[in-house]
Amino acid sequence: MTAAPSSAAAPAAPITVPVALAERSYHIRIGRGLLAGAGAAIAGLAPGARAAIVTDENLAGLHAPALEASLAAAGIAATRLTIPPGEASKSYARFAALCDGLLAAKIERNDLVIALGGGVVGDLSGFAAAVLRRGVRFVQIPTSLLAQVDSSVGGKTGINSPHGKNLVGAFHQPALVLCDTALLDTLSEREFAAGYAEVVKYGLIDDAGFFDWCEANWRRVRAGGPERDHAVATSCRAKAAIVARDEREDGDRALLNLGHTFAHALERLTGYDSARLVHGEAVAIGLSLAFRFSQALELCPGQDAGRVAAHLAACGLPTRLQDVPGGTGDADAIVEAMTQDKKVRRGALTFILARGIGRSFIAPGIPAETVRDFIARELAGA
Amino acid sequence: MTAAPSSAAAPAAPITVPVALAERSYHIRIGRGLLAGAGAAIAGLAPGARAAIVTDENLAGLHAPALEASLAAAGIAATRLTIPPGEASKSYARFAALCDGLLAAKIERNDLVIALGGGVVGDLSGFAAAVLRRGVRFVQIPTSLLAQVDSSVGGKTGINSPHGKNLVGAFHQPALVLCDTALLDTLSEREFAAGYAEVVKYGLIDDAGFFDWCEANWRRVRAGGPERDHAVATSCRAKAAIVARDEREDGDRALLNLGHTFAHALERLTGYDSARLVHGEAVAIGLSLAFRFSQALELCPGQDAGRVAAHLAACGLPTRLQDVPGGTGDADAIVEAMTQDKKVRRGALTFILARGIGRSFIAPGIPAETVRDFIARELAGA
């Protein structure tokens, strides 16, 4: 899966990645220009259904008209519901308003919710779909790189609590995911880089060859063309394989949290303020820390930890606690922020550590004191 | 299952009703005095788990201390969370506060939520358990007759929206249900009668012999003793059999809605104000209407419709639209209130009708106009 794709300029044919989850199985379709065919794809999936499109204020003008035209051409009646952009929309209040909006749009049990947006739109509307009338189907049309390679795949939906991120939610698999990679052309450098941190993660978890490919090809992924589709498809395939093994995160799925125990703590400490830190940036720091922590524990060669941070930094991503604008608080504050994370069991801290690039593993029972000492040394610039 | 139990005065041995749902299977235990053994039963189910008890302000003093003593004796650390009594607690705001309360109590993925209360406590805390950290286990200890025979069985959880009752929720099966029938001794006549309407419903759906038994034994069910346990167990067995066939209400489970399409509309029109109408009273009117509607459609003998209303009235329950304190609005208002019910599909009204006592069936596609005419005649006292 890590072979370089053809470098021909013509758009590649769409790629289909199956997600094998018994009666909840579905397909991810990846390619340039798929949005135009969304109506036909959805009509085939749910004949006669109505649809509600959930999107955010930034995307409503950018991509919603094309989706609506495609749905109308396929004979699907659709209502548009718009939320403010940003993590603050993953709130109890916005969840309640969205459920009521879907009910006002008369979405019934056989109808569909379509998430057109990034991770915030997908997580919030997926959760609303999971619980509206105790469950309606939903379709993801992710518009950010982060959502295409991570949040739209695997069925995790949810909102944030004052106690932490994604602490209230559901496992609710989409009926279809459409990744139109042309939609990523309009992303800012910062947004693209943030999503790219999750792409790199798949190489770091268990595919050293893909990490090598990323080092060689990241500029072409950014520029678009077949390398971008290859990066998205490889990421989706990697995530789908792990999710198929462990849908509800009782085991291996925790590998996907590589870098995330640190990342969630940093997001919490910066108040989910995207002006300071977006999720992918927190993940980039988290990945770098996970490898340096593994190095400090004498599990991972320093050379590998160095390569991880160097590649992320080359792509414009932060890699150190000191890179967080406004700071993070001290080591105790960071450890305290980690213990509200849902990967905590019976008070012990579980980390994903690595014996090298592509050699990650689940490490339960790491003493909080060990983590604290490592963070203190990082903050001291050691 | 409809044979009369022994009339001996000694408490019967606890009855166990299995609910067969593959890996989500569980047991309902029914008997006098089971609360004292709750701690041991729960410790056996979830060794080492913490527990959060969710209860309401009325029950906090009445039954929570006995449950806490039983949990403490079994070595289970428990936090108590109290909500105001009444349907108004099934709100988005209370849901958010309860989730945050469970997080503040450090309930993790392997811990337990225990619902000690009636349908409101069970529905709200079951929904919170379903979505907290994307799902934690929960135990139902229902304290009302309605909850023991209906809402605690079958995994439906949820809250109300301004658009209607139970429109936001999840299917989340409990890990255990403990029905201590002695807890029903403290219910008011009105509360007991309201729950009893759901007991009668099981006879009306598909067990004419049980309806006969109810007519003969309802005073002994009210008084307590083995007839009460028999009525609760027969009801739970009937519901469990239907739920096992159709967990997610794609088919037969809709039979459990006998009387409920009317009932939900009446509750909506009375603003879920329990001073005017509680759920079981709305169901009693709904059951009577469902049989008279079936009679009007020449499906059901008038004698059966008469017996249904006579038995419910004998037990102190309302049976006519005119019995709703403050009135219901006109026929158009009632039909409009029905069309927001979640049993509506593609605009057509689905009713549960009957060819006689114990002979109910699902009747999709009933024209709204037919319903409106029937209701108008009922309101005119025809």
GROMACS .gro file of C-alpha atoms in nm, chain A residues 48-50 92 95-97 99-101 103-104 106 108-111 123 127 130-135 155-159 161-164 166-171 248-250 336 339-347, chain B residues 48-50 92 95-97 99-101 103-104 106 108-111 123 127 130-135 155-159 161-164 166-171 248-250 336 339-347:
model
  106
   48GLY     CA    1  -3.719   0.795  -0.123
   49ALA     CA    2  -3.545   0.937   0.182
   50ARG     CA    3  -3.541   1.305   0.273
   92TYR     CA    4  -2.461   2.052   2.468
   95PHE     CA    5  -2.645   1.955   2.009
   96ALA     CA    6  -2.992   2.036   2.145
   97ALA     CA    7  -3.049   2.304   1.881
   99CYS     CA    8  -3.168   1.786   1.720
  100ASP     CA    9  -3.459   2.028   1.731
  101GLY     CA   10  -3.365   2.161   1.386
  103LEU     CA   11  -3.706   1.742   1.403
  104ALA     CA   12  -3.841   2.070   1.265
  106LYS     CA   13  -3.931   1.639   0.979
  108GLU     CA   14  -3.790   1.055   1.025
  109ARG     CA   15  -3.633   0.719   1.100
  110ASN     CA   16  -3.575   0.627   0.734
  111ASP     CA   17  -3.427   0.965   0.640
  123ASP     CA   18  -1.882   1.472   1.518
  127PHE     CA   19  -2.402   1.227   1.730
  130ALA     CA   20  -2.714   0.858   1.636
  131VAL     CA   21  -2.975   0.969   1.889
  132LEU     CA   22  -3.244   1.141   1.680
  133ARG     CA   23  -3.545   0.910   1.707
  134ARG     CA   24  -3.289   0.668   1.859
  135GLY     CA   25  -3.090   0.657   1.537
  155GLY     CA   26  -1.807   0.585   1.364
  156LYS     CA   27  -1.694   0.787   1.664
  157THR     CA   28  -1.927   1.081   1.715
  158GLY     CA   29  -1.970   1.315   2.007
  159ILE     CA   30  -1.952   1.648   2.177
  161SER     CA   31  -1.807   1.851   2.813
  162PRO     CA   32  -1.648   2.108   3.043
  163HIS     CA   33  -1.470   1.797   3.178
  164GLY     CA   34  -1.305   1.718   2.845
  166ASN     CA   35  -1.559   1.394   2.321
  167LEU     CA   36  -1.674   1.270   2.661
  168VAL     CA   37  -2.038   1.244   2.546
  169GLY     CA   38  -2.115   1.061   2.224
  170ALA     CA   39  -2.194   0.741   2.040
  171PHE     CA   40  -2.047   0.485   1.806
  248ARG     CA   41  -1.565  -0.012   2.022
  249GLU     CA   42  -1.209   0.044   2.136
  250ASP     CA   43  -1.175  -0.250   2.371
  336GLU     CA   44  -0.404   1.664   3.566
  339THR     CA   45  -0.644   1.218   3.384
  340GLN     CA   46  -0.984   1.337   3.260
  341ASP     CA   47  -0.914   1.171   2.927
  342LYS     CA   48  -1.146   0.881   2.851
  343LYS     CA   49  -0.854   0.647   2.786
  344VAL     CA   50  -0.793   0.651   3.162
  345ARG     CA   51  -0.896   0.326   3.334
  346ARG     CA   52  -0.907   0.276   3.708
  347GLY     CA   53  -0.679   0.576   3.760
  430GLY     CA   54  -1.423  -0.354   4.111
  431ALA     CA   55  -1.651  -0.103   3.941
  432ARG     CA   56  -1.755   0.229   4.092
  474TYR     CA   57  -3.166   1.863   2.724
  477PHE     CA   58  -2.925   1.556   3.042
  478ALA     CA   59  -2.622   1.786   3.014
  479ALA     CA   60  -2.611   1.840   3.391
  481CYS     CA   61  -2.355   1.381   3.213
  482ASP     CA   62  -2.135   1.641   3.377
  483GLY     CA   63  -2.229   1.507   3.721
  485LEU     CA   64  -1.798   1.287   3.482
  486ALA     CA   65  -1.737   1.483   3.802
  488LYS     CA   66  -1.520   1.005   3.774
  490GLU     CA   67  -1.516   0.558   3.371
  491ARG     CA   68  -1.591   0.312   3.092
  492ASN     CA   69  -1.593   0.006   3.319
  493ASP     CA   70  -1.810   0.168   3.587
  505ASP     CA   71  -3.501   0.706   3.069
  509PHE     CA   72  -2.956   0.778   2.797
  512ALA     CA   73  -2.558   0.519   2.673
  513VAL     CA   74  -2.354   0.821   2.565
  514LEU     CA   75  -2.119   0.890   2.857
  515ARG     CA   76  -1.772   0.808   2.722
  516ARG     CA   77  -1.974   0.654   2.432
  517GLY     CA   78  -2.137   0.400   2.662
  537GLY     CA   79  -3.342  -0.076   2.644
  538LYS     CA   80  -3.525   0.232   2.521
  539THR     CA   81  -3.378   0.542   2.681
  540GLY     CA   82  -3.421   0.906   2.597
  541ILE     CA   83  -3.534   1.258   2.664
  543SER     CA   84  -3.778   1.763   2.275
  544PRO     CA   85  -4.014   2.057   2.238
  545HIS     CA   86  -4.121   1.860   1.925
  546GLY     CA   87  -4.235   1.557   2.126
  548ASN     CA   88  -3.863   1.057   2.361
  549LEU     CA   89  -3.750   1.198   2.029
  550VAL     CA   90  -3.383   1.198   2.134
  551GLY     CA   91  -3.236   0.883   2.284
  552ALA     CA   92  -3.064   0.550   2.240
  553PHE     CA   93  -3.123   0.179   2.254
  630ARG     CA   94  -3.484  -0.183   1.743
  631GLU     CA   95  -3.851  -0.158   1.655
  632ASP     CA   96  -3.831  -0.247   1.289
  718GLU     CA   97  -5.152   1.735   1.447
  721THR     CA   98  -4.796   1.346   1.339
  722GLN     CA   99  -4.486   1.443   1.537
  723ASP     CA  100  -4.484   1.098   1.695
  724LYS     CA  101  -4.182   0.891   1.597
  725LYS     CA  102  -4.404   0.604   1.477
  726VAL     CA  103  -4.492   0.822   1.177
  727ARG     CA  104  -4.326   0.708   0.852
  728ARG     CA  105  -4.335   0.898   0.526
  729GLY     CA  106  -4.635   1.102   0.648
   0.00000   0.00000   0.00000
